[in-house]
Amino acid sequence: MRRFALCLLALTLPAFADDTPTVQDLGARLERAEYPYPVTMFPVSSQGQSLEMAYMDVKPAKPNGRAVVLLHGKNFCGPYWKATADRLAGEGYRVVIPDQIGFCKSSKPRGYQYGIAQLAANTHALLASLGIDKVTVVAHSMGGMIGARYALMFPQGTEKLVMVDPLGLEDWKAKGVPWRSVDDWYRSELKTSYASIRAYQLKSYYDGKWKPEYDTWALMQAGQYEGSGRETSSWAGALTYDMIMNQPVVYEFTQIRVPTVLIIGQRDRTAVGKDAAPADVRETLGNYPVLGREAAAKIPGAKLIPLEGLGHSPMIEAPERFYKALDEAL
């Protein structure tokens, strides 16, 4: 644990007079990044390929017989769930934290048909291999799309669905965001840097207010792109952006039949592809206060927990407020 803390501290130390932090080359699969818990590779046989799905399995000292799977967002990796996992394990939950195929420490195959349903199926296979037949799904950002699909595909195995500022509450293309080819996404991803990550998250996630602790996760993402992993990570990023844009789940919310809670930061304005949308369209996208209410109305029996003054990542921005909301959700 101490090594992990020191590693993260090193990542956030400024290297220059302007306090721009040093980006370490962490490798395409974060080979040089330490995780807070032991990482195991789950073998995934998918689409004719033998792949590896990295995960952490946090077991409680006093089990309550229940399990939670924490699903990460597009621009995050499993470790940002550490404090949440610690809290849940302290309450008796077994906590599984996967990195999805195409992300972080998991395989990033160049030839793979990424699908929200495919990632949900991979997650289900992982949990089955661990003997977990019923799970509470806590899913953030892109993970929210996977979580919703998981609940639709495996309702008998889903005890509860908790979506935290999920992507996919609206169909961006239907609202006027231009289609973008994988090649275009790839060219855009190749330009990814700490500076571009920070600028995007500052505007969309944190309402223009940056705190030093946010650098930990921005630098973990940047470490995959600024160095030896640039091409591999950029291609995987392009394919997964294409997946997110073209596989909306919002039209099936009415079919979700498991207890569902939405935790929504009321300052969240995230919308994939809105940078390419016409100005009049761009202003209408990512209105999470409205989108959260609409989603809760569509999902039978869903509960909405609004978090005033918070953005896209409340577990990072205001942990204690997020934990209170999560306790209420669970």
mmCIF file of N, CA and C in Angstrom, residues 200-308:
data_model
loop_
_atom_site.group_PDB
_atom_site.id
_atom_site.type_symbol
_atom_site.label_atom_id
_atom_site.label_comp_id
_atom_site.label_asym_id
_atom_site.label_seq_id
_atom_site.Cartn_x
_atom_site.Cartn_y
_atom_site.Cartn_z
ATOM 1 N N TYR A 200 -10.011 18.962 -21.023
ATOM 2 C CA TYR A 200 -11.324 18.343 -21.227
ATOM 3 C C TYR A 200 -12.028 18.101 -19.890
ATOM 4 N N GLN A 201 -11.303 17.516 -18.939
ATOM 5 C CA GLN A 201 -11.924 17.205 -17.659
ATOM 6 C C GLN A 201 -12.261 18.465 -16.871
ATOM 7 N N LEU A 202 -11.420 19.467 -16.982
ATOM 8 C CA LEU A 202 -11.682 20.733 -16.291
ATOM 9 C C LEU A 202 -13.016 21.320 -16.735
ATOM 10 N N LYS A 203 -13.282 21.266 -18.032
ATOM 11 C CA LYS A 203 -14.495 21.852 -18.588
ATOM 12 C C LYS A 203 -15.717 20.970 -18.366
ATOM 13 N N SER A 204 -15.563 19.662 -18.608
ATOM 14 C CA SER A 204 -16.729 18.774 -18.587
ATOM 15 C C SER A 204 -16.983 18.132 -17.228
ATOM 16 N N TYR A 205 -15.905 17.847 -16.488
ATOM 17 C CA TYR A 205 -16.049 17.073 -15.254
ATOM 18 C C TYR A 205 -16.146 17.936 -14.004
ATOM 19 N N TYR A 206 -15.295 18.972 -13.931
ATOM 20 C CA TYR A 206 -15.094 19.659 -12.658
ATOM 21 C C TYR A 206 -15.517 21.125 -12.655
ATOM 22 N N ASP A 207 -16.331 21.505 -13.631
ATOM 23 C CA ASP A 207 -16.921 22.839 -13.654
ATOM 24 C C ASP A 207 -15.875 23.939 -13.559
ATOM 25 N N GLY A 208 -14.725 23.726 -14.230
ATOM 26 C CA GLY A 208 -13.710 24.765 -14.295
ATOM 27 C C GLY A 208 -12.851 24.922 -13.069
ATOM 28 N N LYS A 209 -12.964 23.975 -12.116
ATOM 29 C CA LYS A 209 -12.188 24.086 -10.867
ATOM 30 C C LYS A 209 -11.307 22.850 -10.729
ATOM 31 N N TRP A 210 -10.014 23.027 -10.860
ATOM 32 C CA TRP A 210 -9.067 21.913 -10.812
ATOM 33 C C TRP A 210 -8.388 21.848 -9.442
ATOM 34 N N LYS A 211 -8.302 20.644 -8.902
ATOM 35 C CA LYS A 211 -7.601 20.423 -7.636
ATOM 36 C C LYS A 211 -6.410 19.500 -7.894
ATOM 37 N N PRO A 212 -5.332 19.665 -7.150
ATOM 38 C CA PRO A 212 -4.134 18.847 -7.387
ATOM 39 C C PRO A 212 -4.405 17.348 -7.361
ATOM 40 N N GLU A 213 -5.349 16.893 -6.535
ATOM 41 C CA GLU A 213 -5.601 15.456 -6.435
ATOM 42 C C GLU A 213 -6.193 14.876 -7.716
ATOM 43 N N TYR A 214 -6.758 15.721 -8.570
ATOM 44 C CA TYR A 214 -7.283 15.218 -9.841
ATOM 45 C C TYR A 214 -6.161 14.754 -10.764
ATOM 46 N N ASP A 215 -4.955 15.290 -10.547
ATOM 47 C CA ASP A 215 -3.828 14.943 -11.406
ATOM 48 C C ASP A 215 -3.499 13.454 -11.361
ATOM 49 N N THR A 216 -3.724 12.818 -10.221
ATOM 50 C CA THR A 216 -3.408 11.393 -10.102
ATOM 51 C C THR A 216 -4.022 10.607 -11.240
ATOM 52 N N TRP A 217 -5.283 10.859 -11.524
ATOM 53 C CA TRP A 217 -6.007 10.062 -12.505
ATOM 54 C C TRP A 217 -5.794 10.585 -13.920
ATOM 55 N N ALA A 218 -5.621 11.887 -14.076
ATOM 56 C CA ALA A 218 -5.284 12.433 -15.392
ATOM 57 C C ALA A 218 -3.922 11.918 -15.848
ATOM 58 N N LEU A 219 -2.975 11.802 -14.910
ATOM 59 C CA LEU A 219 -1.637 11.337 -15.246
ATOM 60 C C LEU A 219 -1.614 9.831 -15.517
ATOM 61 N N MET A 220 -2.483 9.085 -14.870
ATOM 62 C CA MET A 220 -2.558 7.649 -15.170
ATOM 63 C C MET A 220 -3.051 7.441 -16.597
ATOM 64 N N GLN A 221 -4.028 8.239 -17.006
ATOM 65 C CA GLN A 221 -4.498 8.159 -18.389
ATOM 66 C C GLN A 221 -3.414 8.639 -19.358
ATOM 67 N N ALA A 222 -2.805 9.770 -19.044
ATOM 68 C CA ALA A 222 -1.780 10.326 -19.930
ATOM 69 C C ALA A 222 -0.587 9.385 -20.063
ATOM 70 N N GLY A 223 -0.275 8.642 -19.019
ATOM 71 C CA GLY A 223 0.862 7.723 -19.044
ATOM 72 C C GLY A 223 0.729 6.610 -20.049
ATOM 73 N N GLN A 224 -0.496 6.350 -20.518
ATOM 74 C CA GLN A 224 -0.710 5.343 -21.557
ATOM 75 C C GLN A 224 -0.506 5.934 -22.953
ATOM 76 N N TYR A 225 -0.641 7.251 -23.063
ATOM 77 C CA TYR A 225 -0.608 7.922 -24.360
ATOM 78 C C TYR A 225 0.713 8.624 -24.649
ATOM 79 N N GLU A 226 1.351 9.171 -23.630
ATOM 80 C CA GLU A 226 2.572 9.949 -23.840
ATOM 81 C C GLU A 226 3.788 9.044 -23.640
ATOM 82 N N GLY A 227 4.072 8.254 -24.659
ATOM 83 C CA GLY A 227 5.206 7.348 -24.554
ATOM 84 C C GLY A 227 5.025 6.139 -25.450
ATOM 85 N N SER A 228 5.539 5.011 -25.009
ATOM 86 C CA SER A 228 5.566 3.806 -25.831
ATOM 87 C C SER A 228 4.182 3.256 -26.143
ATOM 88 N N GLY A 229 3.179 3.615 -25.360
ATOM 89 C CA GLY A 229 1.843 3.074 -25.571
ATOM 90 C C GLY A 229 0.941 3.912 -26.454
ATOM 91 N N ARG A 230 1.476 5.002 -27.042
ATOM 92 C CA ARG A 230 0.622 5.957 -27.743
ATOM 93 C C ARG A 230 -0.221 5.307 -28.840
ATOM 94 N N GLU A 231 0.391 4.576 -29.756
ATOM 95 C CA GLU A 231 -0.360 4.035 -30.884
ATOM 96 C C GLU A 231 -1.392 3.003 -30.428
ATOM 97 N N THR A 232 -0.968 2.089 -29.562
ATOM 98 C CA THR A 232 -1.881 1.046 -29.085
ATOM 99 C C THR A 232 -3.054 1.646 -28.329
ATOM 100 N N SER A 233 -2.761 2.581 -27.423
ATOM 101 C CA SER A 233 -3.823 3.195 -26.622
ATOM 102 C C SER A 233 -4.733 4.060 -27.482
ATOM 103 N N SER A 234 -4.165 4.755 -28.453
ATOM 104 C CA SER A 234 -4.968 5.619 -29.321
ATOM 105 C C SER A 234 -5.923 4.800 -30.183
ATOM 106 N N TRP A 235 -5.445 3.663 -30.690
ATOM 107 C CA TRP A 235 -6.313 2.814 -31.519
ATOM 108 C C TRP A 235 -7.443 2.222 -30.673
ATOM 109 N N ALA A 236 -7.102 1.727 -29.494
ATOM 110 C CA ALA A 236 -8.143 1.198 -28.602
ATOM 111 C C ALA A 236 -9.123 2.303 -28.226
ATOM 112 N N GLY A 237 -8.609 3.502 -27.980
ATOM 113 C CA GLY A 237 -9.478 4.623 -27.650
ATOM 114 C C GLY A 237 -10.418 4.979 -28.784
ATOM 115 N N ALA A 238 -9.910 4.909 -30.010
ATOM 116 C CA ALA A 238 -10.749 5.212 -31.178
ATOM 117 C C ALA A 238 -11.868 4.193 -31.322
ATOM 118 N N LEU A 239 -11.524 2.919 -31.180
ATOM 119 C CA LEU A 239 -12.535 1.866 -31.323
ATOM 120 C C LEU A 239 -13.596 1.951 -30.226
ATOM 121 N N THR A 240 -13.183 2.291 -29.026
ATOM 122 C CA THR A 240 -14.152 2.358 -27.935
ATOM 123 C C THR A 240 -14.994 3.633 -27.991
ATOM 124 N N TYR A 241 -14.442 4.720 -28.514
ATOM 125 C CA TYR A 241 -15.284 5.898 -28.751
ATOM 126 C C TYR A 241 -16.343 5.582 -29.800
ATOM 127 N N ASP A 242 -15.947 4.863 -30.843
ATOM 128 C CA ASP A 242 -16.909 4.463 -31.873
ATOM 129 C C ASP A 242 -18.018 3.612 -31.260
ATOM 130 N N MET A 243 -17.655 2.725 -30.353
ATOM 131 C CA MET A 243 -18.629 1.892 -29.638
ATOM 132 C C MET A 243 -19.610 2.754 -28.844
ATOM 133 N N ILE A 244 -19.088 3.684 -28.091
ATOM 134 C CA ILE A 244 -19.926 4.529 -27.241
ATOM 135 C C ILE A 244 -20.901 5.357 -28.080
ATOM 136 N N MET A 245 -20.400 5.901 -29.174
ATOM 137 C CA MET A 245 -21.237 6.768 -30.006
ATOM 138 C C MET A 245 -22.348 6.015 -30.725
ATOM 139 N N ASN A 246 -22.078 4.761 -31.085
ATOM 140 C CA ASN A 246 -22.984 4.048 -31.980
ATOM 141 C C ASN A 246 -23.809 2.953 -31.316
ATOM 142 N N GLN A 247 -23.732 2.837 -29.984
ATOM 143 C CA GLN A 247 -24.481 1.784 -29.310
ATOM 144 C C GLN A 247 -25.264 2.338 -28.117
ATOM 145 N N PRO A 248 -26.190 3.253 -28.378
ATOM 146 C CA PRO A 248 -26.951 3.851 -27.266
ATOM 147 C C PRO A 248 -27.811 2.813 -26.558
ATOM 148 N N VAL A 249 -27.939 2.983 -25.251
ATOM 149 C CA VAL A 249 -28.771 2.077 -24.463
ATOM 150 C C VAL A 249 -30.010 2.790 -23.928
ATOM 151 N N VAL A 250 -30.065 4.109 -24.107
ATOM 152 C CA VAL A 250 -31.132 4.914 -23.527
ATOM 153 C C VAL A 250 -32.522 4.464 -23.989
ATOM 154 N N TYR A 251 -32.601 3.936 -25.213
ATOM 155 C CA TYR A 251 -33.908 3.534 -25.741
ATOM 156 C C TYR A 251 -34.468 2.295 -25.037
ATOM 157 N N GLU A 252 -33.639 1.622 -24.251
ATOM 158 C CA GLU A 252 -34.081 0.400 -23.578
ATOM 159 C C GLU A 252 -34.243 0.574 -22.066
ATOM 160 N N PHE A 253 -34.134 1.806 -21.592
ATOM 161 C CA PHE A 253 -34.272 2.039 -20.156
ATOM 162 C C PHE A 253 -35.611 1.525 -19.616
ATOM 163 N N THR A 254 -36.651 1.626 -20.407
ATOM 164 C CA THR A 254 -37.968 1.186 -19.930
ATOM 165 C C THR A 254 -38.019 -0.315 -19.683
ATOM 166 N N GLN A 255 -37.031 -1.047 -20.218
ATOM 167 C CA GLN A 255 -37.019 -2.501 -20.080
ATOM 168 C C GLN A 255 -36.193 -2.986 -18.888
ATOM 169 N N ILE A 256 -35.522 -2.075 -18.200
ATOM 170 C CA ILE A 256 -34.732 -2.475 -17.031
ATOM 171 C C ILE A 256 -35.677 -2.899 -15.918
ATOM 172 N N ARG A 257 -35.435 -4.073 -15.375
ATOM 173 C CA ARG A 257 -36.346 -4.649 -14.383
ATOM 174 C C ARG A 257 -35.650 -4.961 -13.065
ATOM 175 N N VAL A 258 -34.566 -4.279 -12.783
ATOM 176 C CA VAL A 258 -33.881 -4.467 -11.505
ATOM 177 C C VAL A 258 -33.930 -3.148 -10.742
ATOM 178 N N PRO A 259 -33.860 -3.178 -9.412
ATOM 179 C CA PRO A 259 -33.841 -1.923 -8.641
ATOM 180 C C PRO A 259 -32.686 -1.038 -9.108
ATOM 181 N N THR A 260 -33.001 0.203 -9.421
ATOM 182 C CA THR A 260 -32.013 1.097 -10.039
ATOM 183 C C THR A 260 -31.970 2.438 -9.318
ATOM 184 N N VAL A 261 -30.757 2.932 -9.122
ATOM 185 C CA VAL A 261 -30.540 4.252 -8.524
ATOM 186 C C VAL A 261 -29.589 5.029 -9.420
ATOM 187 N N LEU A 262 -29.913 6.284 -9.670
ATOM 188 C CA LEU A 262 -29.023 7.170 -10.414
ATOM 189 C C LEU A 262 -28.473 8.230 -9.469
ATOM 190 N N ILE A 263 -27.145 8.329 -9.400
ATOM 191 C CA ILE A 263 -26.470 9.375 -8.637
ATOM 192 C C ILE A 263 -25.911 10.359 -9.654
ATOM 193 N N ILE A 264 -26.425 11.577 -9.651
ATOM 194 C CA ILE A 264 -26.134 12.514 -10.738
ATOM 195 C C ILE A 264 -25.583 13.837 -10.206
ATOM 196 N N GLY A 265 -24.348 14.153 -10.581
ATOM 197 C CA GLY A 265 -23.787 15.466 -10.285
ATOM 198 C C GLY A 265 -24.496 16.524 -11.111
ATOM 199 N N GLN A 266 -25.014 17.530 -10.469
ATOM 200 C CA GLN A 266 -25.863 18.501 -11.149
ATOM 201 C C GLN A 266 -25.088 19.519 -11.988
ATOM 202 N N ARG A 267 -23.767 19.505 -11.897
ATOM 203 C CA ARG A 267 -22.958 20.376 -12.749
ATOM 204 C C ARG A 267 -22.276 19.599 -13.884
ATOM 205 N N ASP A 268 -22.609 18.338 -14.011
ATOM 206 C CA ASP A 268 -22.024 17.517 -15.072
ATOM 207 C C ASP A 268 -22.534 17.989 -16.434
ATOM 208 N N ARG A 269 -21.628 18.136 -17.383
ATOM 209 C CA ARG A 269 -21.999 18.553 -18.733
ATOM 210 C C ARG A 269 -21.300 17.683 -19.785
ATOM 211 N N THR A 270 -21.030 16.439 -19.448
ATOM 212 C CA THR A 270 -20.302 15.547 -20.344
ATOM 213 C C THR A 270 -21.180 15.082 -21.498
ATOM 214 N N ALA A 271 -20.635 15.155 -22.703
ATOM 215 C CA ALA A 271 -21.323 14.631 -23.892
ATOM 216 C C ALA A 271 -20.265 14.277 -24.925
ATOM 217 N N VAL A 272 -20.186 13.022 -25.279
ATOM 218 C CA VAL A 272 -19.166 12.565 -26.226
ATOM 219 C C VAL A 272 -19.413 13.176 -27.599
ATOM 220 N N GLY A 273 -18.370 13.752 -28.174
ATOM 221 C CA GLY A 273 -18.446 14.292 -29.519
ATOM 222 C C GLY A 273 -19.008 15.688 -29.630
ATOM 223 N N LYS A 274 -19.334 16.320 -28.517
ATOM 224 C CA LYS A 274 -19.987 17.626 -28.633
ATOM 225 C C LYS A 274 -19.040 18.704 -29.162
ATOM 226 N N ASP A 275 -17.728 18.441 -29.096
ATOM 227 C CA ASP A 275 -16.780 19.412 -29.640
ATOM 228 C C ASP A 275 -16.959 19.606 -31.140
ATOM 229 N N ALA A 276 -17.505 18.563 -31.809
ATOM 230 C CA ALA A 276 -17.703 18.648 -33.259
ATOM 231 C C ALA A 276 -19.119 19.069 -33.638
ATOM 232 N N ALA A 277 -19.973 19.270 -32.660
ATOM 233 C CA ALA A 277 -21.370 19.616 -32.941
ATOM 234 C C ALA A 277 -21.509 21.108 -33.230
ATOM 235 N N PRO A 278 -22.507 21.485 -34.013
ATOM 236 C CA PRO A 278 -22.797 22.912 -34.222
ATOM 237 C C PRO A 278 -23.061 23.590 -32.871
ATOM 238 N N ALA A 279 -22.750 24.863 -32.779
ATOM 239 C CA ALA A 279 -22.841 25.580 -31.505
ATOM 240 C C ALA A 279 -24.226 25.480 -30.875
ATOM 241 N N ASP A 280 -25.286 25.592 -31.691
ATOM 242 C CA ASP A 280 -26.629 25.553 -31.126
ATOM 243 C C ASP A 280 -26.967 24.180 -30.573
ATOM 244 N N VAL A 281 -26.390 23.129 -31.180
ATOM 245 C CA VAL A 281 -26.590 21.765 -30.681
ATOM 246 C C VAL A 281 -25.746 21.535 -29.441
ATOM 247 N N ARG A 282 -24.494 22.008 -29.496
ATOM 248 C CA ARG A 282 -23.562 21.780 -28.390
ATOM 249 C C ARG A 282 -24.123 22.275 -27.073
ATOM 250 N N GLU A 283 -24.802 23.409 -27.107
ATOM 251 C CA GLU A 283 -25.324 23.999 -25.878
ATOM 252 C C GLU A 283 -26.428 23.162 -25.237
ATOM 253 N N THR A 284 -27.030 22.279 -25.998
ATOM 254 C CA THR A 284 -28.139 21.470 -25.458
ATOM 255 C C THR A 284 -27.679 20.136 -24.898
ATOM 256 N N LEU A 285 -26.421 19.767 -25.140
ATOM 257 C CA LEU A 285 -25.947 18.423 -24.802
ATOM 258 C C LEU A 285 -25.394 18.341 -23.384
ATOM 259 N N GLY A 286 -25.489 17.156 -22.809
ATOM 260 C CA GLY A 286 -24.885 16.908 -21.505
ATOM 261 C C GLY A 286 -25.534 17.644 -20.360
ATOM 262 N N ASN A 287 -26.813 17.919 -20.467
ATOM 263 C CA ASN A 287 -27.523 18.610 -19.380
ATOM 264 C C ASN A 287 -27.977 17.567 -18.362
ATOM 265 N N TYR A 288 -27.068 17.188 -17.479
ATOM 266 C CA TYR A 288 -27.330 16.063 -16.583
ATOM 267 C C TYR A 288 -28.478 16.272 -15.599
ATOM 268 N N PRO A 289 -28.732 17.474 -15.116
ATOM 269 C CA PRO A 289 -29.915 17.638 -14.259
ATOM 270 C C PRO A 289 -31.192 17.187 -14.963
ATOM 271 N N VAL A 290 -31.325 17.550 -16.232
ATOM 272 C CA VAL A 290 -32.502 17.149 -17.012
ATOM 273 C C VAL A 290 -32.421 15.677 -17.391
ATOM 274 N N LEU A 291 -31.253 15.251 -17.865
ATOM 275 C CA LEU A 291 -31.093 13.872 -18.314
ATOM 276 C C LEU A 291 -31.307 12.882 -17.174
ATOM 277 N N GLY A 292 -30.845 13.233 -15.991
ATOM 278 C CA GLY A 292 -31.037 12.351 -14.839
ATOM 279 C C GLY A 292 -32.503 12.164 -14.507
ATOM 280 N N ARG A 293 -33.266 13.258 -14.531
ATOM 281 C CA ARG A 293 -34.700 13.155 -14.240
ATOM 282 C C ARG A 293 -35.408 12.333 -15.315
ATOM 283 N N GLU A 294 -35.027 12.556 -16.576
ATOM 284 C CA GLU A 294 -35.655 11.808 -17.666
ATOM 285 C C GLU A 294 -35.359 10.319 -17.556
ATOM 286 N N ALA A 295 -34.108 9.970 -17.240
ATOM 287 C CA ALA A 295 -33.745 8.561 -17.108
ATOM 288 C C ALA A 295 -34.475 7.898 -15.949
ATOM 289 N N ALA A 296 -34.554 8.593 -14.820
ATOM 290 C CA ALA A 296 -35.252 8.037 -13.663
ATOM 291 C C ALA A 296 -36.729 7.808 -13.958
ATOM 292 N N ALA A 297 -37.309 8.680 -14.791
ATOM 293 C CA ALA A 297 -38.723 8.517 -15.153
ATOM 294 C C ALA A 297 -38.931 7.332 -16.094
ATOM 295 N N LYS A 298 -37.916 7.022 -16.905
ATOM 296 C CA LYS A 298 -38.044 5.923 -17.865
ATOM 297 C C LYS A 298 -37.842 4.556 -17.223
ATOM 298 N N ILE A 299 -36.940 4.467 -16.256
ATOM 299 C CA ILE A 299 -36.614 3.176 -15.636
ATOM 300 C C ILE A 299 -37.628 2.882 -14.545
ATOM 301 N N PRO A 300 -38.368 1.791 -14.674
ATOM 302 C CA PRO A 300 -39.421 1.499 -13.693
ATOM 303 C C PRO A 300 -38.894 1.474 -12.254
ATOM 304 N N GLY A 301 -39.485 2.315 -11.404
ATOM 305 C CA GLY A 301 -39.153 2.324 -9.988
ATOM 306 C C GLY A 301 -37.809 2.925 -9.643
ATOM 307 N N ALA A 302 -37.158 3.578 -10.588
ATOM 308 C CA ALA A 302 -35.813 4.108 -10.338
ATOM 309 C C ALA A 302 -35.849 5.268 -9.348
ATOM 310 N N LYS A 303 -34.753 5.386 -8.603
ATOM 311 C CA LYS A 303 -34.588 6.480 -7.648
ATOM 312 C C LYS A 303 -33.470 7.389 -8.124
ATOM 313 N N LEU A 304 -33.657 8.686 -7.998
ATOM 314 C CA LEU A 304 -32.656 9.673 -8.390
ATOM 315 C C LEU A 304 -32.092 10.351 -7.149
ATOM 316 N N ILE A 305 -30.750 10.372 -7.053
ATOM 317 C CA ILE A 305 -30.071 11.106 -5.981
ATOM 318 C C ILE A 305 -29.242 12.207 -6.638
ATOM 319 N N PRO A 306 -29.739 13.448 -6.660
ATOM 320 C CA PRO A 306 -28.969 14.553 -7.255
ATOM 321 C C PRO A 306 -27.915 15.058 -6.274
ATOM 322 N N LEU A 307 -26.735 15.362 -6.803
ATOM 323 C CA LEU A 307 -25.655 15.918 -5.987
ATOM 324 C C LEU A 307 -25.386 17.344 -6.467
ATOM 325 N N GLU A 308 -25.922 18.302 -5.735
ATOM 326 C CA GLU A 308 -25.806 19.707 -6.122
ATOM 327 C C GLU A 308 -24.346 20.158 -6.100
#
